[in-house]
Amino acid sequence: MLLLLICVVLGLLVAGGFLLLLKVIRHRTCGRKKSMSGLFWHYVALRIIGWQGFRQRQHLEVDSKNVQRIQEDILLQQLRQNQDTEYGRQFCFREITNLSTFRQCHPLTQSGHYNEYIQRIAQGEENVLISGRPPWLVISSGTLGTCAMVPGTTSTAADSFLQGTALCLSTIFIMYPEVQEMARFHRAFSLHQSDSGIPIVSSTPLPPFATKYLSNLDSLPAAALEITSEPELSYVCLLFALWDKTLRMLEATTTLHLSDTFTYLQNNWLMLTEDLDKGYLNPQLQLPDSMRQQLNFLLRPDPSRACELRTQFEQGFEGIARRVWPELQVILAMDSGYDDLAGDSLREFYCKGVSVYSALYRVAEGLIGVNLWPKKLEQHYVLCPRSVFCEFLPMDHLEEGDQQPPTICMWDVKESGLYELVISNCAGLYRYRTGDVVMVTGFYNQCPVVQVLFRRSQALSVRGERISEERFYQTLKQATQLWAGARLIDYCCAESSIQGPLCSGSDPHYEVFLELRGVRNLSEEQRYKLDQCLQEACPMYKSFRFKGSIGPVRVHLVQPQAFLQLHQYISTSGASQMFRILRRKEEVEFIQRKVIS
């Protein structure tokens, strides 16, 4: 009898504790209501991600104090793993036992070095670069800024999530303890396959376990992730995010994607608020009937929220994020470093007053670094010593035409030094020049902390003058300030040789395409201001202009939403990233068709 009484009491205590736990969780996730099971799995996901992130932070603390040993171990592990592949036998991986031998035996490489191997993998050959066959191929921007494919592996995906995403989410939960749920703005997943059936993806997929955890923290219903059209997915993501007034975090893959999402909101808010008012999706959306029914079932008419949103949208879109989500605290989106415009658009216009946290320095080839300081304005990354093996090419020693310049290792870099990053990974890339130029801003224990500056391939040069994308953008901002009332929405540029006969003017020059707000047109005198600013900023460009060997910049204004359409066009054509300096004739022709002045 006593034993039964004890069991009853314990059962009541457990049940009471569970109900109290659910009440606490419901209070902390007080936006769109969830079922009891949804609340439970939400809590489980928070705890698991927090625990995994905490463990990864501990590992980073230890590894950052033993950088040389960890890096050498990672390199030798990569070589042993692929020593019996065709590539491993060609470069005698089995005989390499130390870093010095590796650097002697294997040259520096660029994306073109791997084209033949990748093509054979795509056609179905196994044991070429990695053991067996890769689960997917990832579209990369390549060393020279042109599309290339690189093998992906499950270990690369798991490392990227655990060492990167989980660690940074755990950091957010500590720095912003009220953040319990987020609105994730997804990219549409369009599946392409190689000739042998290997999936070709634009970014490394999340491991299945990570997808499960993150979906429990997402305001978007899981059914919506099956949408394959970019505009429709953007619409549905926005609709469910706008419905939840209490959101404290927004997440997107990149600042460019989130900036495009806000641009889409600015052009479609009337339809979005109408759907919130009525509680069902607009018939104009191209969605399968079954998916429409699932999403409509989850929606509820909310006239008061719709009215509240209309009032805010009618006041304009400066600072709109904090006005529609008053409790918003942080935005999680990767800032490439060599595309400042998207980040500036969020910080200075749409998301004024909200921290924009670029948590990861991640490329198609793998995770490079993590940002441990969510509240700092500048984005600095601690290099992850256990993710890829890193070498560095000092920029002040690089000479044009030198294919094999000397490199230094992670433990030899100097603070304030500028370097091109070279990596070796477990997916079959060795001494691979990424093209990214970084500056070492300090150290985290022995790990370099870097700031991504620009890509070497992303520079304008028609006579050898080389104006980096970052410098061009800063000069364009300066010129925009001289155009009274103008606000720069987006831009891209190209060297005149890309356009061929389409291009006006005989002398080589730059073609610049702008989307502006606040002005309808620019006079020829105003357009020439950009050329004058470039001459002031770049002495070599000024010299060529004075000699007449470079023609003046041609400035074109494009119609509203032109760049949103360009980004979608580039995404559907298979490119993994949008660059401001266009290298493909088809892209230049696309934006040329949007010119209005």
C-alpha positions as semicolon CSV with decimal commas, in nm:
position;residue;x (nm);y (nm);z (nm)
1;M;0,000;0,000;0,000
2;L;0,283;0,236;0,091
3;L;0,465;0,149;-0,232
4;L;0,151;0,226;-0,434
5;L;0,110;0,558;-0,256
6;I;0,474;0,651;-0,331
7;C;0,426;0,561;-0,699
8;V;0,110;0,776;-0,719
9;V;0,285;1,072;-0,556
10;L;0,585;1,039;-0,786
11;G;0,354;1,012;-1,087
12;L;0,168;1,327;-0,984
13;L;0,497;1,512;-0,931
14;V;0,628;1,406;-1,273
15;A;0,300;1,500;-1,444
16;G;0,288;1,832;-1,259
17;G;0,647;1,906;-1,345
18;F;0,584;1,823;-1,711
19;L;0,277;2,051;-1,722
20;L;0,473;2,330;-1,553
21;L;0,751;2,282;-1,807
22;L;0,504;2,310;-2,095
23;K;0,355;2,622;-1,939
24;V;0,700;2,782;-1,915
25;I;0,778;2,685;-2,274
26;R;0,442;2,818;-2,394
27;H;0,509;3,145;-2,213
28;R;0,855;3,178;-2,370
29;T;0,724;3,091;-2,718
30;C;0,411;3,299;-2,691
31;G;0,355;3,369;-3,059
32;R;0,172;3,131;-3,292
33;K;0,025;2,853;-3,077
34;K;0,172;2,503;-3,091
35;S;0,035;2,168;-2,991
36;M;0,154;2,005;-2,670
37;S;0,378;1,768;-2,866
38;G;0,509;2,064;-3,067
39;L;0,597;2,247;-2,748
40;F;0,774;1,940;-2,613
41;W;0,987;1,888;-2,926
42;H;1,057;2,261;-2,937
43;Y;1,201;2,236;-2,586
44;V;1,400;1,923;-2,677
45;A;1,548;2,093;-2,986
46;L;1,653;2,397;-2,780
47;R;1,822;2,182;-2,520
48;I;2,001;1,956;-2,771
49;I;2,129;2,243;-2,989
50;G;2,236;2,433;-2,678
51;W;2,421;2,128;-2,544
52;Q;2,588;2,050;-2,878
53;G;2,692;2,414;-2,918
54;F;2,834;2,423;-2,565
55;R;3,040;2,108;-2,634
56;Q;3,172;2,251;-2,962
57;R;3,272;2,572;-2,784
58;Q;3,467;2,362;-2,532
59;H;3,639;2,175;-2,816
60;L;3,726;2,506;-2,986
61;E;3,876;2,636;-2,660
62;V;4,105;2,332;-2,638
63;D;4,189;2,321;-3,010
64;S;4,270;2,693;-3,024
65;K;4,553;2,634;-2,777
66;N;4,709;2,356;-2,988
67;V;4,664;2,489;-3,341
68;Q;4,973;2,341;-3,505
69;R;4,912;1,988;-3,376
70;I;4,541;1,994;-3,462
71;Q;4,603;2,128;-3,813
72;E;4,875;1,872;-3,892
73;D;4,656;1,590;-3,757
74;I;4,361;1,703;-3,970
75;L;4,576;1,717;-4,283
76;L;4,726;1,370;-4,235
77;Q;4,382;1,231;-4,158
78;Q;4,250;1,373;-4,487
79;L;4,540;1,219;-4,679
80;R;4,500;0,874;-4,518
81;Q;4,128;0,882;-4,585
82;N;4,180;0,930;-4,960
83;Q;4,518;0,763;-5,015
84;D;4,369;0,475;-5,217
85;T;4,176;0,697;-5,458
86;E;4,311;0,759;-5,807
87;Y;4,408;1,112;-5,705
88;G;4,572;0,986;-5,384
89;R;4,784;0,737;-5,578
90;Q;4,877;1,000;-5,837
91;F;5,016;1,230;-5,566
92;C;5,159;0,951;-5,347
93;F;4,945;1,027;-5,040
94;R;5,050;0,700;-4,877
95;E;5,411;0,821;-4,864
96;I;5,333;1,163;-4,715
97;T;5,391;1,157;-4,340
98;N;5,434;1,525;-4,255
99;L;5,338;1,875;-4,361
100;S;5,669;1,956;-4,525
101;T;5,647;1,656;-4,759
102;F;5,288;1,741;-4,848
103;R;5,380;2,094;-4,955
104;Q;5,670;1,961;-5,163
105;C;5,467;1,688;-5,334
106;H;5,144;1,873;-5,404
107;P;5,121;2,204;-5,594
108;L;4,886;2,492;-5,522
109;T;4,567;2,438;-5,720
110;Q;4,273;2,635;-5,855
111;S;3,926;2,518;-5,955
112;G;4,035;2,434;-6,310
113;H;4,279;2,173;-6,178
114;Y;3,983;1,954;-6,070
115;N;3,753;1,993;-6,372
116;E;3,841;1,661;-6,537
117;Y;3,816;1,470;-6,207
118;I;3,480;1,627;-6,125
119;Q;3,348;1,550;-6,471
120;R;3,438;1,183;-6,431
121;I;3,273;1,174;-6,086
122;A;2,959;1,333;-6,233
123;Q;2,951;1,058;-6,496
124;G;2,957;0,789;-6,229
125;E;3,322;0,694;-6,171
126;E;3,409;0,607;-5,811
127;N;3,728;0,645;-5,605
128;V;3,847;0,941;-5,810
129;L;3,897;1,223;-5,555
130;I;3,733;1,061;-5,254
131;S;3,661;0,702;-5,157
132;G;3,347;0,575;-5,327
133;R;3,104;0,826;-5,468
134;P;3,003;1,162;-5,316
135;P;2,641;1,195;-5,191
136;W;2,614;1,528;-5,377
137;L;2,808;1,784;-5,580
138;V;2,804;2,146;-5,463
139;I;2,808;2,445;-5,698
140;S;3,103;2,668;-5,608
141;S;3,199;3,013;-5,734
142;G;3,545;2,869;-5,801
143;T;3,881;3,038;-5,765
144;L;3,818;3,271;-6,057
145;G;3,456;3,355;-5,981
146;T;3,313;3,121;-6,247
147;C;3,082;2,832;-6,161
148;A;3,248;2,503;-6,072
149;M;3,141;2,188;-5,889
150;V;3,311;2,039;-5,584
151;P;3,235;1,707;-5,410
152;G;3,033;1,716;-5,090
153;T;3,053;1,465;-4,807
154;T;2,835;1,382;-4,509
155;S;3,126;1,452;-4,275
156;T;3,166;1,802;-4,424
157;A;2,794;1,868;-4,369
158;A;2,803;1,737;-4,010
159;D;3,116;1,938;-3,925
160;S;2,960;2,252;-4,072
161;F;2,650;2,213;-3,856
162;L;2,818;2,106;-3,531
163;Q;3,131;2,326;-3,540
164;G;2,944;2,616;-3,701
165;T;2,565;2,640;-3,679
166;A;2,515;2,468;-3,341
167;L;2,797;2,664;-3,177
168;C;2,664;2,997;-3,302
169;L;2,300;2,922;-3,214
170;S;2,416;2,829;-2,865
171;T;2,599;3,164;-2,850
172;I;2,277;3,344;-2,953
173;F;2,073;3,163;-2,684
174;I;2,328;3,279;-2,424
175;M;2,358;3,639;-2,547
176;Y;1,985;3,675;-2,621
177;P;1,816;3,446;-2,364
178;E;1,464;3,549;-2,472
179;V;1,519;3,411;-2,823
180;Q;1,337;3,077;-2,834
181;E;1,200;3,064;-3,189
182;M;1,292;3,210;-3,525
183;A;1,146;3,281;-3,866
184;R;1,371;3,111;-4,120
185;F;1,359;3,247;-4,475
186;H;1,447;2,946;-4,687
187;R;1,578;2,920;-5,040
188;A;1,377;2,706;-5,281
189;F;1,542;2,369;-5,329
190;S;1,558;2,277;-5,697
191;L;1,706;1,933;-5,755
192;H;1,942;1,884;-6,047
193;Q;2,135;1,566;-6,110
194;S;2,451;1,468;-6,292
195;D;2,447;1,213;-6,573
196;S;2,492;0,934;-6,317
197;G;2,221;1,064;-6,082
198;I;2,435;1,246;-5,825
199;P;2,237;1,543;-5,682
200;I;2,381;1,886;-5,770
201;V;2,304;2,145;-5,502
202;S;2,375;2,516;-5,460
203;S;2,482;2,480;-5,095
204;T;2,578;2,199;-4,860
205;P;2,259;2,040;-4,723
206;L;2,201;2,015;-4,350
207;P;2,240;1,667;-4,200
208;P;1,899;1,501;-4,138
209;F;1,934;1,528;-3,759
210;A;2,003;1,902;-3,789
211;T;1,702;1,957;-4,016
212;K;1,480;1,789;-3,756
213;Y;1,608;2,006;-3,470
214;L;1,589;2,335;-3,661
215;S;1,241;2,268;-3,798
216;N;1,113;2,259;-3,439
217;L;1,242;2,614;-3,384
218;D;1,101;2,749;-3,712
219;S;0,779;2,950;-3,739
220;L;0,731;2,806;-4,090
221;P;0,532;2,481;-4,121
222;A;0,740;2,188;-4,247
223;A;0,500;2,135;-4,540
224;A;0,612;2,467;-4,694
225;L;0,969;2,338;-4,741
226;E;0,847;2,132;-5,036
227;I;0,776;2,449;-5,237
228;T;1,017;2,460;-5,532
229;S;0,938;2,809;-5,666
230;E;1,141;3,094;-5,514
231;P;0,864;3,363;-5,522
232;E;0,603;3,129;-5,373
233;L;0,837;3,012;-5,097
234;S;0,933;3,373;-5,013
235;Y;0,564;3,460;-4,994
236;V;0,473;3,173;-4,759
237;C;0,778;3,234;-4,536
238;L;0,678;3,599;-4,504
239;L;0,313;3,520;-4,441
240;F;0,377;3,293;-4,144
241;A;0,650;3,522;-4,009
242;L;0,425;3,829;-4,026
243;W;0,148;3,642;-3,846
244;D;0,371;3,602;-3,539
245;K;0,417;3,944;-3,379
246;T;0,641;3,810;-3,101
247;L;0,931;3,689;-3,316
248;R;1,272;3,772;-3,171
249;M;1,501;3,633;-3,443
250;L;1,503;3,619;-3,824
251;E;1,734;3,382;-4,010
252;A;1,840;3,357;-4,375
253;T;2,133;3,197;-4,554
254;T;2,283;3,534;-4,655
255;T;2,223;3,904;-4,601
256;L;2,156;3,931;-4,976
257;H;1,875;3,675;-4,952
258;L;1,718;3,856;-4,656
259;S;1,751;4,194;-4,827
260;D;1,575;4,046;-5,132
261;T;1,303;3,912;-4,900
262;F;1,235;4,259;-4,759
263;T;1,229;4,398;-5,113
264;Y;0,972;4,131;-5,200
265;L;0,771;4,229;-4,891
266;Q;0,780;4,594;-4,996
267;N;0,626;4,499;-5,332
268;N;0,370;4,244;-5,209
269;W;0,249;4,362;-4,866
270;L;-0,105;4,434;-4,984
271;M;-0,161;4,073;-5,088
272;L;0,008;3,938;-4,774
273;T;-0,208;4,141;-4,537
274;E;-0,520;4,044;-4,733
275;D;-0,432;3,674;-4,683
276;L;-0,377;3,728;-4,310
277;D;-0,712;3,906;-4,289
278;K;-0,902;3,624;-4,462
279;G;-0,698;3,332;-4,328
280;Y;-0,618;3,157;-4,656
281;L;-0,361;3,177;-4,936
282;N;-0,419;3,394;-5,241
283;P;-0,534;3,188;-5,543
284;Q;-0,268;3,359;-5,758
285;L;0,007;3,160;-5,585
286;Q;0,124;2,868;-5,798
287;L;0,096;2,587;-5,540
288;P;-0,015;2,223;-5,564
289;D;-0,370;2,177;-5,431
290;S;-0,260;1,937;-5,156
291;M;0,002;2,181;-5,025
292;R;-0,240;2,473;-5,042
293;Q;-0,489;2,275;-4,834
294;Q;-0,225;2,189;-4,573
295;L;-0,116;2,551;-4,537
296;N;-0,471;2,689;-4,535
297;F;-0,556;2,443;-4,257
298;L;-0,279;2,595;-4,042
299;L;-0,376;2,957;-4,112
300;R;-0,648;3,140;-3,918
301;P;-0,816;3,471;-4,005
302;D;-0,646;3,750;-3,807
303;P;-0,803;4,085;-3,907
304;S;-0,649;4,277;-3,617
305;R;-0,294;4,166;-3,707
306;A;-0,358;4,245;-4,075
307;C;-0,483;4,594;-3,988
308;E;-0,184;4,654;-3,762
309;L;0,057;4,552;-4,040
310;R;-0,114;4,770;-4,301
311;T;-0,073;5,072;-4,074
312;Q;0,301;5,006;-4,046
313;F;0,356;4,938;-4,417
314;E;0,172;5,255;-4,517
315;Q;0,424;5,456;-4,312
316;G;0,713;5,332;-4,528
317;F;0,978;5,063;-4,496
318;E;1,261;5,236;-4,314
319;G;1,304;5,040;-3,989
320;I;1,013;4,813;-4,084
321;A;1,152;4,500;-3,915
322;R;1,138;4,641;-3,563
323;R;0,794;4,797;-3,631
324;V;0,626;4,473;-3,741
325;W;0,815;4,261;-3,486
326;P;0,855;4,490;-3,181
327;E;1,044;4,223;-2,982
328;L;1,294;4,145;-3,260
329;Q;1,647;4,125;-3,119
330;V;1,880;3,966;-3,373
331;I;1,907;3,872;-3,739
332;L;2,117;3,570;-3,831
333;A;2,246;3,588;-4,188
334;M;2,585;3,523;-4,342
335;D;2,752;3,839;-4,470
336;S;2,999;3,745;-4,743
337;G;3,231;4,033;-4,656
338;Y;3,285;4,112;-5,025
339;D;2,923;4,224;-5,069
340;D;2,865;4,504;-4,820
341;L;2,556;4,649;-4,991
342;A;2,312;4,381;-4,869
343;G;2,435;4,412;-4,510
344;D;2,418;4,790;-4,528
345;S;2,064;4,771;-4,669
346;L;1,953;4,569;-4,366
347;R;2,141;4,767;-4,098
348;E;2,071;5,115;-4,232
349;F;1,722;5,076;-4,373
350;Y;1,498;4,771;-4,328
351;C;1,635;4,652;-3,992
352;K;1,746;4,971;-3,819
353;G;1,820;4,912;-3,452
354;V;1,848;4,532;-3,481
355;S;2,178;4,342;-3,456
356;V;2,277;4,164;-3,779
357;Y;2,490;3,864;-3,682
358;S;2,695;3,696;-3,954
359;A;2,776;3,380;-3,761
360;L;2,972;3,176;-4,014
361;Y;3,247;3,212;-4,269
362;R;3,140;2,921;-4,486
363;V;3,194;2,844;-4,853
364;A;3,094;2,553;-5,078
365;E;3,426;2,388;-4,997
366;G;3,360;2,381;-4,622
367;L;3,336;2,571;-4,294
368;I;3,624;2,817;-4,251
369;G;3,545;3,014;-3,934
370;V;3,291;3,117;-3,671
371;N;3,199;3,457;-3,533
372;L;3,187;3,446;-3,152
373;W;3,078;3,809;-3,107
374;P;2,709;3,851;-3,210
375;K;2,678;4,211;-3,088
376;K;2,981;4,354;-3,268
377;L;2,916;4,553;-3,585
378;E;3,223;4,428;-3,776
379;Q;3,222;4,061;-3,874
380;H;3,533;3,879;-3,751
381;Y;3,576;3,501;-3,762
382;V;3,785;3,262;-3,557
383;L;3,932;3,008;-3,798
384;C;3,820;2,654;-3,710
385;P;4,138;2,445;-3,681
386;R;3,951;2,112;-3,698
387;S;3,744;2,185;-4,009
388;V;3,987;2,238;-4,299
389;F;4,365;2,268;-4,326
390;C;4,457;2,630;-4,398
391;E;4,753;2,793;-4,569
392;F;4,800;3,160;-4,646
393;L;4,950;3,350;-4,940
394;P;5,084;3,690;-4,825
395;M;4,934;3,949;-5,059
396;D;5,244;4,169;-5,053
397;H;5,454;3,880;-5,193
398;L;5,216;3,775;-5,470
399;E;5,347;3,844;-5,817
400;E;5,139;3,832;-6,134
401;G;5,198;3,506;-6,318
402;D;5,361;3,323;-6,025
403;Q;5,163;2,996;-6,011
404;Q;5,339;2,849;-5,704
405;P;5,411;3,131;-5,457
406;P;5,525;3,027;-5,107
407;T;5,259;2,985;-4,836
408;I;5,264;3,007;-4,458
409;C;5,054;2,815;-4,205
410;M;4,793;2,921;-3,952
411;W;5,047;2,952;-3,670
412;D;5,278;3,180;-3,873
413;V;5,041;3,457;-3,983
414;K;5,086;3,810;-3,850
415;E;4,827;4,050;-3,715
416;S;4,714;4,310;-3,976
417;G;4,854;4,089;-4,253
418;L;4,657;4,045;-4,578
419;Y;4,645;3,692;-4,719
420;E;4,475;3,485;-4,985
421;L;4,327;3,179;-4,818
422;V;4,430;2,830;-4,934
423;I;4,252;2,520;-4,800
424;S;4,270;2,140;-4,807
425;N;3,959;1,946;-4,711
426;C;3,831;1,590;-4,674
427;A;3,626;1,619;-4,994
428;G;3,920;1,590;-5,233
429;L;4,049;1,948;-5,265
430;Y;4,415;2,004;-5,174
431;R;4,608;2,331;-5,147
432;Y;4,307;2,493;-5,315
433;R;4,321;2,869;-5,367
434;T;3,980;2,998;-5,261
435;G;4,039;3,345;-5,405
436;D;3,923;3,501;-5,075
437;V;4,147;3,773;-4,935
438;V;4,135;3,804;-4,556
439;M;4,297;4,033;-4,301
440;V;4,416;3,892;-3,969
441;T;4,265;4,122;-3,705
442;G;4,387;3,936;-3,397
443;F;4,405;3,595;-3,232
444;Y;4,175;3,378;-3,023
445;N;4,437;3,194;-2,817
446;Q;4,654;3,066;-3,107
447;C;4,376;3,076;-3,373
448;P;4,383;3,367;-3,617
449;V;4,076;3,591;-3,619
450;V;4,009;3,718;-3,973
451;Q;3,794;3,967;-4,158
452;V;3,693;3,875;-4,515
453;L;3,783;4,165;-4,745
454;F;3,726;4,068;-5,106
455;R;3,776;3,804;-5,373
456;R;4,075;3,840;-5,600
457;S;3,861;3,748;-5,901
458;Q;3,609;4,019;-5,818
459;A;3,796;4,316;-5,955
460;L;3,736;4,545;-6,251
461;S;4,030;4,561;-6,487
462;V;4,023;4,659;-6,854
463;R;4,386;4,781;-6,871
464;G;4,544;4,613;-6,567
465;E;4,424;4,877;-6,317
466;R;4,238;4,628;-6,084
467;I;3,964;4,799;-5,882
468;S;3,831;4,557;-5,622
469;E;3,457;4,510;-5,572
470;E;3,484;4,652;-5,220
471;R;3,664;4,968;-5,340
472;F;3,417;5,016;-5,624
473;Y;3,123;4,989;-5,383
474;Q;3,270;5,247;-5,145
475;T;3,328;5,482;-5,440
476;L;2,972;5,424;-5,564
477;K;2,835;5,512;-5,219
478;Q;3,035;5,834;-5,228
479;A;2,893;5,921;-5,572
480;T;2,536;5,836;-5,463
481;Q;2,564;6,094;-5,186
482;L;2,621;6,356;-5,458
483;W;2,288;6,270;-5,623
484;A;2,035;6,463;-5,414
485;G;1,755;6,242;-5,280
486;A;1,892;5,918;-5,427
487;R;1,912;5,592;-5,230
488;L;2,107;5,300;-5,371
489;I;1,894;4,984;-5,376
490;D;2,124;4,756;-5,573
491;Y;2,390;4,755;-5,841
492;C;2,615;4,544;-6,057
493;C;2,886;4,620;-6,309
494;A;3,075;4,459;-6,593
495;E;3,375;4,520;-6,811
496;S;3,273;4,639;-7,157
497;S;3,441;4,341;-7,326
498;I;3,178;4,107;-7,173
499;Q;2,901;4,268;-7,379
500;G;3,084;4,259;-7,711
501;P;2,891;4,435;-7,989
502;L;2,606;4,525;-7,750
503;C;2,831;4,773;-7,575
504;S;2,837;5,141;-7,664
505;G;3,167;5,322;-7,695
506;S;3,492;5,206;-7,858
507;D;3,733;5,246;-7,565
508;P;3,725;4,975;-7,294
509;H;3,527;5,094;-6,994
510;Y;3,295;4,986;-6,712
511;E;2,920;4,934;-6,756
512;V;2,733;5,006;-6,430
513;F;2,369;4,916;-6,366
514;L;2,189;5,086;-6,076
515;E;1,852;5,058;-5,907
516;L;1,782;5,385;-5,725
517;R;1,495;5,520;-5,520
518;G;1,419;5,887;-5,464
519;V;1,514;6,000;-5,816
520;R;1,356;5,926;-6,153
521;N;1,659;5,996;-6,370
522;L;2,017;6,122;-6,364
523;S;2,165;6,389;-6,588
524;E;2,484;6,316;-6,781
525;E;2,667;6,547;-6,540
526;Q;2,540;6,347;-6,242
527;R;2,638;6,017;-6,404
528;Y;2,989;6,149;-6,468
529;K;3,028;6,205;-6,091
530;L;3,089;5,832;-6,052
531;D;3,376;5,845;-6,300
532;Q;3,525;6,143;-6,116
533;C;3,500;5,962;-5,781
534;L;3,674;5,658;-5,929
535;Q;3,956;5,876;-6,057
536;E;3,999;6,027;-5,709
537;A;3,999;5,686;-5,541
538;C;4,221;5,499;-5,791
539;P;4,532;5,678;-5,924
540;M;4,603;5,412;-6,189
541;Y;4,248;5,440;-6,324
542;K;4,291;5,820;-6,334
543;S;4,615;5,780;-6,530
544;F;4,450;5,558;-6,792
545;R;4,154;5,797;-6,816
546;F;4,392;6,092;-6,867
547;K;4,569;5,905;-7,149
548;G;4,235;5,816;-7,307
549;S;4,306;5,442;-7,299
550;I;3,999;5,384;-7,076
551;G;3,663;5,540;-7,157
552;P;3,429;5,698;-6,901
553;V;3,198;5,483;-6,690
554;R;2,857;5,421;-6,850
555;V;2,580;5,444;-6,587
556;H;2,242;5,280;-6,656
557;L;1,929;5,295;-6,440
558;V;1,715;4,980;-6,428
559;Q;1,349;4,925;-6,346
560;P;1,228;4,840;-5,992
561;Q;1,276;4,475;-5,888
562;A;1,527;4,421;-6,172
563;F;1,790;4,293;-5,931
564;L;1,544;4,070;-5,747
565;Q;1,472;3,910;-6,085
566;L;1,845;3,892;-6,165
567;H;1,918;3,714;-5,835
568;Q;1,642;3,463;-5,907
569;Y;1,773;3,413;-6,262
570;I;2,126;3,351;-6,137
571;S;1,997;3,114;-5,868
572;T;1,793;2,906;-6,114
573;S;2,084;2,892;-6,359
574;G;2,287;2,699;-6,100
575;A;2,521;2,966;-5,960
576;S;2,584;2,942;-5,586
577;Q;2,642;3,310;-5,524
578;M;2,559;3,652;-5,664
579;F;2,858;3,873;-5,738
580;R;2,837;4,242;-5,821
581;I;3,094;4,214;-6,100
582;L;2,926;4,007;-6,369
583;R;3,142;3,766;-6,569
584;R;2,881;3,587;-6,780
585;K;2,742;3,744;-7,096
586;E;2,393;3,598;-7,031
587;E;2,373;3,780;-6,695
588;V;2,480;4,111;-6,849
589;E;2,224;4,069;-7,127
590;F;1,954;3,991;-6,868
591;I;2,013;4,312;-6,670
592;Q;2,060;4,511;-6,994
593;R;1,698;4,426;-7,084
594;K;1,585;4,594;-6,759
595;V;1,746;4,931;-6,838
596;I;1,504;5,226;-6,841
597;S;1,750;5,514;-6,865
